[in-house]
PDB file of C-alpha atoms in Angstrom:
ATOM      1  CA  UNK A 298     128.561 103.650  90.920  1.00 50.00           C
ATOM      2  CA  UNK A 299     127.535 102.515  87.448  1.00 58.00           C
ATOM      3  CA  UNK A 300     127.644 104.629  84.392  1.00 60.00           C
ATOM      4  CA  UNK A 301     124.337 105.166  82.524  1.00 58.00           C
ATOM      5  CA  UNK A 302     126.019 104.083  79.304  1.00 61.00           C
ATOM      6  CA  UNK A 303     126.548 100.557  80.707  1.00 64.00           C
ATOM      7  CA  UNK A 304     122.792  99.875  80.614  1.00 59.00           C
ATOM      8  CA  UNK A 305     122.270 101.208  77.090  1.00 60.00           C
ATOM      9  CA  UNK A 306     122.904  97.896  75.211  1.00 64.00           C
ATOM     10  CA  UNK A 307     120.599  96.005  77.585  1.00 59.00           C
ATOM     11  CA  UNK A 308     117.809  98.546  77.088  1.00 60.00           C
ATOM     12  CA  UNK A 309     118.196  98.440  73.293  1.00 61.00           C
ATOM     13  CA  UNK A 310     117.870  94.629  73.220  1.00 59.00           C
ATOM     14  CA  UNK A 311     114.884  94.710  75.576  1.00 60.00           C
ATOM     15  CA  UNK A 312     113.134  97.322  73.428  1.00 56.00           C
ATOM     16  CA  UNK A 313     113.740  95.396  70.187  1.00 59.00           C
ATOM     17  CA  UNK A 314     112.408  92.129  71.633  1.00 56.00           C
ATOM     18  CA  UNK A 315     109.298  93.715  73.138  1.00 59.00           C
ATOM     19  CA  UNK A 316     108.434  95.511  69.881  1.00 56.00           C
ATOM     20  CA  UNK A 317     108.757  92.232  67.982  1.00 56.00           C
ATOM     21  CA  UNK A 318     106.304  90.478  70.303  1.00 53.00           C
ATOM     22  CA  UNK A 319     103.746  93.277  70.124  1.00 51.00           C
ATOM     23  CA  UNK A 320     103.892  93.316  66.305  1.00 49.00           C
ATOM     24  CA  UNK A 321     103.165  89.581  66.054  1.00 50.00           C
ATOM     25  CA  UNK A 322     100.323  89.833  68.583  1.00 48.00           C
ATOM     26  CA  UNK A 323      98.710  92.671  66.642  1.00 50.00           C
ATOM     27  CA  UNK A 324      99.040  90.810  63.345  1.00 50.00           C
ATOM     28  CA  UNK A 325      97.362  87.666  64.705  1.00 55.00           C
ATOM     29  CA  UNK A 326      94.188  89.496  65.800  1.00 66.00           C
ATOM     30  CA  UNK A 327      91.701  90.296  63.046  1.00 67.00           C
ATOM     31  CA  UNK A 328      88.554  92.296  63.579  1.00 62.00           C
ATOM     32  CA  UNK A 329      85.198  90.827  62.666  1.00 67.00           C
ATOM     33  CA  UNK A 330      83.646  92.352  59.542  1.00 66.00           C
ATOM     34  CA  UNK A 331      80.161  93.701  60.299  1.00 66.00           C
ATOM     35  CA  UNK A 332      77.775  93.898  57.346  1.00 68.00           C
ATOM     36  CA  UNK A 333      74.687  96.115  57.593  1.00 65.00           C
ATOM     37  CA  UNK A 334      71.798  97.068  55.312  1.00 64.00           C
ATOM     38  CA  UNK A 335      71.273 100.601  56.632  1.00 59.00           C
ATOM     39  CA  UNK A 336      71.360 102.228  53.180  1.00 59.00           C
ATOM     40  CA  UNK A 337      68.995  99.623  51.677  1.00 61.00           C
ATOM     41  CA  UNK A 338      71.959  97.633  50.369  1.00 62.00           C
ATOM     42  CA  UNK A 339      74.493  95.320  51.979  1.00 69.00           C
ATOM     43  CA  UNK A 340      77.739  97.068  52.908  1.00 64.00           C
ATOM     44  CA  UNK A 341      80.397  97.171  55.600  1.00 68.00           C
ATOM     45  CA  UNK A 342      79.614  99.187  58.717  1.00 61.00           C
ATOM     46  CA  UNK A 343      82.779 101.236  58.040  1.00 62.00           C
ATOM     47  CA  UNK A 344      81.463 102.306  54.617  1.00 64.00           C
ATOM     48  CA  UNK A 345      78.121 103.600  55.903  1.00 63.00           C
ATOM     49  CA  UNK A 346      78.050 107.380  56.223  1.00 61.00           C
ATOM     50  CA  UNK A 347      75.734 107.279  59.229  1.00 67.00           C
ATOM     51  CA  UNK A 348      76.012 107.031  62.975  1.00 75.00           C
ATOM     52  CA  UNK A 349      75.078 103.380  63.397  1.00 77.00           C
ATOM     53  CA  UNK A 350      75.220 100.756  66.118  1.00 79.00           C
ATOM     54  CA  UNK A 351      74.942  97.148  64.957  1.00 81.00           C
ATOM     55  CA  UNK A 352      74.441  94.283  67.385  1.00 83.00           C
ATOM     56  CA  UNK A 353      75.278  90.869  65.935  1.00 84.00           C
ATOM     57  CA  UNK A 354      73.712  87.549  66.918  1.00 84.00           C
ATOM     58  CA  UNK A 355      76.924  86.625  68.758  1.00 86.00           C
ATOM     59  CA  UNK A 356      76.685  89.713  70.956  1.00 86.00           C
ATOM     60  CA  UNK A 357      72.957  89.144  71.488  1.00 84.00           C
ATOM     61  CA  UNK A 358      73.641  85.612  72.736  1.00 85.00           C
ATOM     62  CA  UNK A 359      76.833  86.463  74.643  1.00 88.00           C
ATOM     63  CA  UNK A 360      75.214  89.248  76.656  1.00 86.00           C
ATOM     64  CA  UNK A 361      71.831  87.460  76.870  1.00 86.00           C
ATOM     65  CA  UNK A 362      69.918  90.305  75.239  1.00 83.00           C
ATOM     66  CA  UNK A 363      66.384  88.952  74.979  1.00 80.00           C
ATOM     67  CA  UNK A 364      64.137  91.997  75.260  1.00 80.00           C
ATOM     68  CA  UNK A 365      63.888  95.462  73.788  1.00 79.00           C
ATOM     69  CA  UNK A 366      64.934  96.922  77.129  1.00 82.00           C
ATOM     70  CA  UNK A 367      68.105  94.775  77.089  1.00 85.00           C
ATOM     71  CA  UNK A 368      68.999  96.039  73.613  1.00 83.00           C
ATOM     72  CA  UNK A 369      68.728  99.645  74.775  1.00 84.00           C
ATOM     73  CA  UNK A 370      71.242  98.924  77.537  1.00 86.00           C
ATOM     74  CA  UNK A 371      74.072  98.287  75.038  1.00 88.00           C
ATOM     75  CA  UNK A 372      73.365 100.998  72.451  1.00 87.00           C
ATOM     76  CA  UNK A 373      74.601 104.468  73.459  1.00 88.00           C
ATOM     77  CA  UNK A 374      71.927 107.128  73.136  1.00 86.00           C
ATOM     78  CA  UNK A 375      68.998 104.676  72.946  1.00 87.00           C
ATOM     79  CA  UNK A 376      66.472 104.750  75.779  1.00 87.00           C
ATOM     80  CA  UNK A 377      63.603 102.281  76.056  1.00 85.00           C
ATOM     81  CA  UNK A 378      60.609 102.798  78.279  1.00 83.00           C
ATOM     82  CA  UNK A 379      57.096 101.416  78.326  1.00 80.00           C
ATOM     83  CA  UNK A 380      53.930 103.465  78.541  1.00 76.00           C
ATOM     84  CA  UNK A 381      51.115 102.579  80.914  1.00 76.00           C
ATOM     85  CA  UNK A 382      49.627 100.392  78.154  1.00 74.00           C
ATOM     86  CA  UNK A 383      53.028  98.640  77.696  1.00 76.00           C
ATOM     87  CA  UNK A 384      53.589 100.355  74.362  1.00 77.00           C
ATOM     88  CA  UNK A 385      57.346 100.579  73.710  1.00 79.00           C
ATOM     89  CA  UNK A 386      58.714 104.120  73.633  1.00 79.00           C
ATOM     90  CA  UNK A 387      62.135 104.521  71.998  1.00 82.00           C
ATOM     91  CA  UNK A 388      64.123 107.705  72.431  1.00 82.00           C
ATOM     92  CA  UNK A 389      67.259 108.205  70.330  1.00 84.00           C
ATOM     93  CA  UNK A 390      69.605 111.042  71.267  1.00 79.00           C
ATOM     94  CA  UNK A 391      66.829 112.579  73.348  1.00 75.00           C
ATOM     95  CA  UNK A 392      64.275 112.647  70.527  1.00 76.00           C
ATOM     96  CA  UNK A 393      61.094 110.767  71.317  1.00 74.00           C
ATOM     97  CA  UNK A 394      57.841 111.321  73.119  1.00 71.00           C
ATOM     98  CA  UNK A 395      55.735 109.595  75.710  1.00 68.00           C
ATOM     99  CA  UNK A 396      52.405 109.054  74.016  1.00 66.00           C
ATOM    100  CA  UNK A 397      49.772 106.973  75.775  1.00 63.00           C
ATOM    101  CA  UNK A 398      47.694 106.026  72.730  1.00 66.00           C
ATOM    102  CA  UNK A 399      48.450 102.828  70.862  1.00 62.00           C
ATOM    103  CA  UNK A 400      48.096 104.443  67.433  1.00 65.00           C
ATOM    104  CA  UNK A 401      50.546 107.318  67.897  1.00 66.00           C
ATOM    105  CA  UNK A 402      53.268 107.729  65.304  1.00 73.00           C
ATOM    106  CA  UNK A 403      56.712 107.451  66.906  1.00 75.00           C
ATOM    107  CA  UNK A 404      59.640 109.839  66.504  1.00 76.00           C
ATOM    108  CA  UNK A 405      61.903 106.803  66.012  1.00 81.00           C
ATOM    109  CA  UNK A 406      61.001 104.492  63.119  1.00 81.00           C
ATOM    110  CA  UNK A 407      60.868 100.761  63.719  1.00 84.00           C
ATOM    111  CA  UNK A 408      61.470  98.153  61.032  1.00 85.00           C
ATOM    112  CA  UNK A 409      61.336  94.373  60.969  1.00 86.00           C
ATOM    113  CA  UNK A 410      63.377  93.027  58.046  1.00 85.00           C
ATOM    114  CA  UNK A 411      63.230  96.504  56.476  1.00 81.00           C
ATOM    115  CA  UNK A 412      59.404  96.487  56.535  1.00 84.00           C
ATOM    116  CA  UNK A 413      58.041  99.437  58.510  1.00 82.00           C
ATOM    117  CA  UNK A 414      56.112  98.942  61.724  1.00 82.00           C
ATOM    118  CA  UNK A 415      53.975 102.091  61.740  1.00 76.00           C
ATOM    119  CA  UNK A 416      52.963 101.851  65.388  1.00 73.00           C
ATOM    120  CA  UNK A 417      55.295 101.134  68.320  1.00 71.00           C
ATOM    121  CA  UNK A 418      52.932  98.538  69.779  1.00 72.00           C
ATOM    122  CA  UNK A 419      53.868  96.252  66.857  1.00 74.00           C
ATOM    123  CA  UNK A 420      57.476  96.108  68.122  1.00 72.00           C
ATOM    124  CA  UNK A 421      56.518  94.386  71.376  1.00 70.00           C
ATOM    125  CA  UNK A 422      57.557  90.934  70.135  1.00 68.00           C
ATOM    126  CA  UNK A 423      60.286  91.850  67.650  1.00 65.00           C
ATOM    127  CA  UNK A 424      63.234  90.871  69.878  1.00 68.00           C
ATOM    128  CA  UNK A 425      62.851  87.130  69.215  1.00 75.00           C
ATOM    129  CA  UNK A 426      65.033  85.060  66.872  1.00 82.00           C
ATOM    130  CA  UNK A 427      67.147  87.959  65.616  1.00 84.00           C
ATOM    131  CA  UNK A 428      70.209  87.864  63.380  1.00 86.00           C
ATOM    132  CA  UNK A 429      71.163  91.449  64.234  1.00 86.00           C
ATOM    133  CA  UNK A 430      69.796  94.815  65.276  1.00 87.00           C
ATOM    134  CA  UNK A 431      70.777  98.022  63.495  1.00 85.00           C
ATOM    135  CA  UNK A 432      70.227 101.350  65.260  1.00 86.00           C
ATOM    136  CA  UNK A 433      70.648 104.412  63.022  1.00 84.00           C
ATOM    137  CA  UNK A 434      70.920 107.630  64.994  1.00 82.00           C
ATOM    138  CA  UNK A 435      69.815 111.025  63.798  1.00 75.00           C
ATOM    139  CA  UNK A 436      67.203 112.021  61.205  1.00 71.00           C
ATOM    140  CA  UNK A 437      66.680 109.287  58.597  1.00 71.00           C
ATOM    141  CA  UNK A 438      63.895 110.894  56.541  1.00 68.00           C
ATOM    142  CA  UNK A 439      65.520 110.271  53.151  1.00 67.00           C
ATOM    143  CA  UNK A 440      65.687 106.486  53.489  1.00 72.00           C
ATOM    144  CA  UNK A 441      63.104 105.737  56.162  1.00 71.00           C
ATOM    145  CA  UNK A 442      60.336 108.323  55.785  1.00 71.00           C
ATOM    146  CA  UNK A 443      58.671 111.000  57.849  1.00 70.00           C
ATOM    147  CA  UNK A 444      58.534 109.262  61.231  1.00 72.00           C
ATOM    148  CA  UNK A 445      62.278 108.934  61.701  1.00 73.00           C
ATOM    149  CA  UNK A 446      63.217 112.253  63.261  1.00 74.00           C
ATOM    150  CA  UNK A 447      65.138 110.576  66.082  1.00 79.00           C
ATOM    151  CA  UNK A 448      66.456 107.711  63.985  1.00 83.00           C
ATOM    152  CA  UNK A 449      65.542 104.207  62.898  1.00 84.00           C
ATOM    153  CA  UNK A 450      65.784 100.768  64.485  1.00 86.00           C
ATOM    154  CA  UNK A 451      65.922  97.815  62.110  1.00 86.00           C
ATOM    155  CA  UNK A 452      65.376  94.323  63.531  1.00 86.00           C
ATOM    156  CA  UNK A 453      66.784  91.693  61.148  1.00 87.00           C
ATOM    157  CA  UNK A 454      65.301  88.223  61.719  1.00 87.00           C
ATOM    158  CA  UNK A 455      67.437  85.101  61.605  1.00 86.00           C
ATOM    159  CA  UNK A 456      67.110  83.082  58.424  1.00 84.00           C
ATOM    160  CA  UNK A 457      65.651  79.567  58.807  1.00 80.00           C
TER     161      UNK A 457
END
């Protein structure tokens, strides 16, 4: 029968080699820097003091996100539905309402290149040729005005 101390040098060498490989693998992977304009200025997503989900053009193309309904499938807490008149209804963190009129003010603000879209019906075609989508969760009244109780969705168009 072998003594447990006989395997100790082998285990020490194995541990040292495996830690060396994991350190080099971690050093070779760098995370992509995501830049957002949620606070009306360009800054890193890590520096923004908000709950934000940003979808880059790479992720939009990789996951084939071509409609507003597709975008809601990858953002936690965002629900998209259409009214009987095909008006988009966005609900963020459970805040939103199902209003049948086209001119109803939403509980979630919508923006295209930081310009407000006062009525949800204007967002019907905003999922085309996008650079990124920023979804800011929670009340955004200070930066985005009165109709952002649930949050704000900013569609950033691709530059020509």
